mmCIF file of C-alpha atoms in Angstrom:
data_model
loop_
_atom_site.group_PDB
_atom_site.id
_atom_site.type_symbol
_atom_site.label_atom_id
_atom_site.label_comp_id
_atom_site.label_asym_id
_atom_site.label_seq_id
_atom_site.Cartn_x
_atom_site.Cartn_y
_atom_site.Cartn_z
ATOM 1 C CA TYR A 22 -6.253 -49.612 -43.312
ATOM 2 C CA HIS A 23 -9.326 -47.616 -43.939
ATOM 3 C CA GLY A 24 -10.978 -48.566 -40.395
ATOM 4 C CA TRP A 25 -12.775 -51.769 -39.804
ATOM 5 C CA GLN A 26 -15.874 -51.544 -42.068
ATOM 6 C CA LEU A 27 -15.854 -52.786 -45.224
ATOM 7 C CA GLN A 28 -15.573 -50.378 -48.109
ATOM 8 C CA LYS A 29 -15.607 -50.891 -51.933
ATOM 9 C CA GLN A 30 -12.414 -49.278 -52.792
ATOM 10 C CA ASP A 31 -10.319 -49.208 -49.752
ATOM 11 C CA ASP A 32 -8.402 -51.739 -47.700
ATOM 12 C CA THR A 33 -9.817 -52.649 -44.501
ATOM 13 C CA VAL A 34 -9.297 -54.646 -41.580
ATOM 14 C CA CYS A 35 -12.674 -56.421 -42.040
ATOM 15 C CA ARG A 36 -11.847 -57.305 -45.573
ATOM 16 C CA ARG A 37 -8.405 -58.924 -44.467
ATOM 17 C CA VAL A 38 -10.054 -60.912 -41.878
ATOM 18 C CA MET A 39 -13.023 -62.058 -43.971
ATOM 19 C CA ASP A 40 -10.855 -63.092 -46.775
ATOM 20 C CA ALA A 41 -8.542 -64.892 -44.355
ATOM 21 C CA ILE A 42 -11.441 -66.827 -42.877
ATOM 22 C CA SER A 43 -13.247 -67.601 -46.335
ATOM 23 C CA ASN A 44 -10.099 -69.170 -47.386
ATOM 24 C CA THR A 45 -9.672 -71.056 -44.256
ATOM 25 C CA VAL A 46 -12.958 -72.436 -44.080
ATOM 26 C CA GLY A 47 -13.498 -72.988 -47.598
ATOM 27 C CA HIS A 48 -16.546 -70.754 -48.114
ATOM 28 C CA PRO A 49 -17.681 -67.250 -48.306
ATOM 29 C CA VAL A 50 -18.244 -65.725 -44.934
ATOM 30 C CA THR A 51 -19.841 -62.430 -43.749
ATOM 31 C CA LEU A 52 -18.012 -60.969 -40.658
ATOM 32 C CA VAL A 53 -20.060 -58.902 -38.207
ATOM 33 C CA GLY A 54 -17.691 -56.617 -35.995
ATOM 34 C CA CYS A 55 -18.681 -55.097 -32.674
ATOM 35 C CA GLY A 56 -18.303 -51.387 -34.132
ATOM 36 C CA ARG A 57 -16.753 -49.290 -36.372
ATOM 37 C CA THR A 58 -13.288 -47.709 -36.041
ATOM 38 C CA ASP A 59 -11.587 -45.051 -38.031
ATOM 39 C CA ALA A 60 -8.647 -45.187 -40.054
ATOM 40 C CA GLY A 61 -5.571 -45.156 -37.797
ATOM 41 C CA VAL A 62 -7.480 -46.725 -34.641
ATOM 42 C CA HIS A 63 -5.743 -49.797 -33.181
ATOM 43 C CA ALA A 64 -7.921 -52.253 -31.455
ATOM 44 C CA LEU A 65 -6.355 -54.383 -28.475
ATOM 45 C CA ARG A 66 -9.673 -56.342 -28.192
ATOM 46 C CA TYR A 67 -12.139 -56.536 -30.824
ATOM 47 C CA VAL A 68 -15.014 -59.118 -31.268
ATOM 48 C CA ALA A 69 -16.363 -60.355 -34.533
ATOM 49 C CA ASN A 70 -18.671 -63.168 -35.629
ATOM 50 C CA PHE A 71 -19.701 -65.165 -38.660
ATOM 51 C CA LYS A 72 -21.258 -68.430 -39.483
ATOM 52 C CA THR A 73 -19.339 -71.628 -40.315
ATOM 53 C CA ASP A 74 -19.652 -75.299 -40.396
ATOM 54 C CA THR A 75 -16.019 -75.893 -40.471
ATOM 55 C CA ALA A 76 -14.262 -79.063 -38.762
ATOM 56 C CA ILE A 77 -11.428 -76.996 -37.686
ATOM 57 C CA PRO A 78 -11.551 -77.004 -33.896
ATOM 58 C CA MET A 79 -12.175 -73.780 -32.356
ATOM 59 C CA ASP A 80 -8.791 -73.559 -30.297
ATOM 60 C CA ARG A 81 -6.825 -74.260 -33.576
ATOM 61 C CA LEU A 82 -8.800 -71.606 -35.824
ATOM 62 C CA PRO A 83 -6.853 -68.568 -34.549
ATOM 63 C CA PHE A 84 -3.497 -70.402 -35.685
ATOM 64 C CA ALA A 85 -5.078 -71.173 -39.163
ATOM 65 C CA LEU A 86 -6.243 -67.754 -39.696
ATOM 66 C CA ASN A 87 -3.079 -65.809 -38.381
ATOM 67 C CA THR A 88 -1.055 -67.697 -41.166
ATOM 68 C CA ARG A 89 -3.181 -65.819 -43.690
ATOM 69 C CA LEU A 90 -3.238 -62.445 -41.970
ATOM 70 C CA PRO A 91 -0.860 -59.688 -42.313
ATOM 71 C CA GLU A 92 1.717 -59.135 -39.615
ATOM 72 C CA ASP A 93 -0.307 -56.084 -38.452
ATOM 73 C CA ILE A 94 -3.434 -58.169 -37.706
ATOM 74 C CA ALA A 95 -4.092 -61.200 -35.446
ATOM 75 C CA VAL A 96 -6.773 -63.330 -34.241
ATOM 76 C CA LEU A 97 -6.285 -64.296 -30.515
ATOM 77 C CA LYS A 98 -9.262 -66.492 -29.739
ATOM 78 C CA ALA A 99 -12.250 -68.248 -31.492
ATOM 79 C CA ALA A 100 -15.259 -69.571 -29.549
ATOM 80 C CA ARG A 101 -18.630 -70.900 -30.651
ATOM 81 C CA VAL A 102 -21.469 -68.663 -29.774
ATOM 82 C CA PRO A 103 -25.495 -69.116 -29.523
ATOM 83 C CA GLU A 104 -27.345 -68.944 -32.721
ATOM 84 C CA GLY A 105 -28.600 -65.282 -33.272
ATOM 85 C CA PHE A 106 -25.497 -63.766 -31.550
ATOM 86 C CA ASN A 107 -24.273 -60.669 -33.132
ATOM 87 C CA ALA A 108 -21.259 -58.747 -32.104
ATOM 88 C CA ILE A 109 -22.671 -55.524 -32.509
ATOM 89 C CA GLY A 110 -26.049 -56.007 -31.045
ATOM 90 C CA SER A 111 -24.764 -57.918 -28.180
ATOM 91 C CA LEU A 112 -22.295 -55.121 -27.328
ATOM 92 C CA GLU A 113 -22.741 -53.630 -23.802
ATOM 93 C CA ARG A 114 -19.774 -51.408 -23.490
ATOM 94 C CA LYS A 115 -16.866 -50.028 -25.429
ATOM 95 C CA GLU A 116 -13.602 -48.747 -23.997
ATOM 96 C CA TYR A 117 -11.197 -46.373 -25.808
ATOM 97 C CA THR A 118 -7.796 -45.088 -24.781
ATOM 98 C CA TYR A 119 -6.589 -41.741 -26.012
ATOM 99 C CA ARG A 120 -2.899 -41.157 -25.409
ATOM 100 C CA VAL A 121 -0.861 -37.854 -25.248
ATOM 101 C CA LEU A 122 2.863 -38.054 -25.507
ATOM 102 C CA ASN A 123 3.732 -35.154 -23.183
ATOM 103 C CA ARG A 124 7.392 -34.443 -23.393
ATOM 104 C CA PRO A 125 9.645 -31.828 -25.187
ATOM 105 C CA HIS A 126 10.635 -33.870 -28.091
ATOM 106 C CA ARG A 127 8.448 -36.240 -30.378
ATOM 107 C CA ASP A 128 9.437 -40.152 -30.268
ATOM 108 C CA PRO A 129 8.782 -42.060 -33.663
ATOM 109 C CA ILE A 130 7.568 -45.073 -31.479
ATOM 110 C CA TYR A 131 4.578 -43.140 -30.802
ATOM 111 C CA LEU A 132 3.996 -42.080 -34.405
ATOM 112 C CA ASN A 133 0.318 -42.622 -35.220
ATOM 113 C CA ARG A 134 -0.262 -44.191 -31.628
ATOM 114 C CA ALA A 135 -0.331 -40.894 -29.526
ATOM 115 C CA PHE A 136 -0.987 -37.183 -29.928
ATOM 116 C CA PHE A 137 2.215 -35.386 -29.299
ATOM 117 C CA TYR A 138 1.965 -32.255 -27.202
ATOM 118 C CA PRO A 139 5.390 -30.688 -26.009
ATOM 119 C CA HIS A 140 4.070 -28.183 -23.618
ATOM 120 C CA LYS A 141 3.480 -28.843 -19.906
ATOM 121 C CA LEU A 142 0.074 -29.887 -19.290
ATOM 122 C CA ASP A 143 -2.002 -29.360 -15.925
ATOM 123 C CA ARG A 144 -2.881 -33.126 -15.445
ATOM 124 C CA GLU A 145 -4.899 -32.347 -12.131
ATOM 125 C CA ALA A 146 -7.250 -30.136 -14.295
ATOM 126 C CA MET A 147 -7.190 -32.847 -16.962
ATOM 127 C CA ARG A 148 -8.330 -35.357 -14.444
ATOM 128 C CA ARG A 149 -11.195 -33.174 -12.772
ATOM 129 C CA ALA A 150 -12.442 -32.537 -16.231
ATOM 130 C CA ALA A 151 -12.413 -36.138 -17.393
ATOM 131 C CA CYS A 152 -14.694 -36.955 -14.305
ATOM 132 C CA ALA A 153 -17.419 -34.609 -15.643
ATOM 133 C CA PHE A 154 -18.143 -37.120 -18.659
ATOM 134 C CA ALA A 155 -19.142 -39.848 -16.274
ATOM 135 C CA GLY A 156 -22.794 -40.303 -16.206
ATOM 136 C CA THR A 157 -25.698 -40.227 -18.776
ATOM 137 C CA HIS A 158 -25.664 -37.221 -21.123
ATOM 138 C CA ASP A 159 -26.703 -36.206 -24.568
ATOM 139 C CA PHE A 160 -23.177 -36.147 -26.492
ATOM 140 C CA LYS A 161 -24.978 -34.340 -29.695
ATOM 141 C CA ALA A 162 -22.311 -31.854 -29.741
ATOM 142 C CA LEU A 163 -19.667 -34.384 -30.263
ATOM 143 C CA GLN A 164 -21.716 -36.289 -33.092
ATOM 144 C CA SER A 165 -20.121 -36.399 -36.643
ATOM 145 C CA THR A 166 -21.668 -34.138 -39.236
ATOM 146 C CA GLY A 167 -24.471 -36.085 -41.218
ATOM 147 C CA GLY A 168 -24.584 -38.831 -38.466
ATOM 148 C CA THR A 169 -27.651 -41.350 -38.546
ATOM 149 C CA VAL A 170 -27.788 -42.560 -35.064
ATOM 150 C CA LYS A 171 -31.308 -42.885 -33.284
ATOM 151 C CA THR A 172 -30.029 -41.166 -30.304
ATOM 152 C CA THR A 173 -27.068 -39.188 -29.115
ATOM 153 C CA VAL A 174 -27.645 -39.987 -25.339
ATOM 154 C CA ARG A 175 -24.858 -42.270 -23.982
ATOM 155 C CA THR A 176 -23.749 -43.405 -20.486
ATOM 156 C CA VAL A 177 -20.278 -43.105 -19.824
ATOM 157 C CA TYR A 178 -19.331 -45.567 -17.164
ATOM 158 C CA TYR A 179 -15.849 -44.065 -16.213
ATOM 159 C CA CYS A 180 -13.477 -41.711 -17.802
ATOM 160 C CA GLU A 181 -10.104 -41.502 -16.140
ATOM 161 C CA LEU A 182 -6.681 -40.338 -16.630
ATOM 162 C CA THR A 183 -3.457 -42.400 -15.998
ATOM 163 C CA GLN A 184 -0.092 -41.095 -16.447
ATOM 164 C CA GLY A 185 3.495 -42.812 -17.299
ATOM 165 C CA PRO A 186 6.667 -40.916 -17.148
ATOM 166 C CA GLU A 187 5.978 -39.245 -20.826
ATOM 167 C CA THR A 188 2.437 -40.053 -21.521
ATOM 168 C CA ILE A 189 -1.100 -39.442 -20.369
ATOM 169 C CA ASP A 190 -3.789 -41.927 -21.108
ATOM 170 C CA MET A 191 -7.496 -41.147 -21.035
ATOM 171 C CA ARG A 192 -9.517 -44.287 -20.908
ATOM 172 C CA VAL A 193 -13.141 -43.884 -21.550
ATOM 173 C CA CYS A 194 -15.689 -46.526 -21.099
ATOM 174 C CA ALA A 195 -19.282 -46.103 -22.214
ATOM 175 C CA ASP A 196 -22.257 -47.719 -23.723
ATOM 176 C CA GLY A 197 -21.649 -46.364 -27.187
ATOM 177 C CA PHE A 198 -19.517 -43.698 -28.928
ATOM 178 C CA LEU A 199 -20.510 -41.058 -31.814
#
């Protein structure tokens, strides 16, 4: 997929989910997601909202939608929200995990799910550096070229490293990303 957001020509997660919802509830819907994701990004928990007057019970809606979605997309939960709720506007925090496969040989299981780096890394130095991201800072240097955000100041609530036998995960939680 070419990320979450609708695109005219490219296949996106939003298009697939929106089509499944429209076909299930019997009318067109506009789907609002909690943020953008780039191509190749995988979401473990992603919130989106839409308006409908369907009689399908909320606890049954994920089952109905999942029959219309490809195997690599799944709806886990549905809930009624107050009028005016907006997934992107109501968002308070986001968390991303960046994974490094750190071993001598690549593993196809991690293809497109981890950065492969075969040389020894100084994990303690990485851990210390990750701590420096915590707090409120101007991240203008990390903004995409041509970005149109109002401010590049973000609060990073935590940036921590955890390690498994072959991977290093960096979890970053912030009020927004560039």
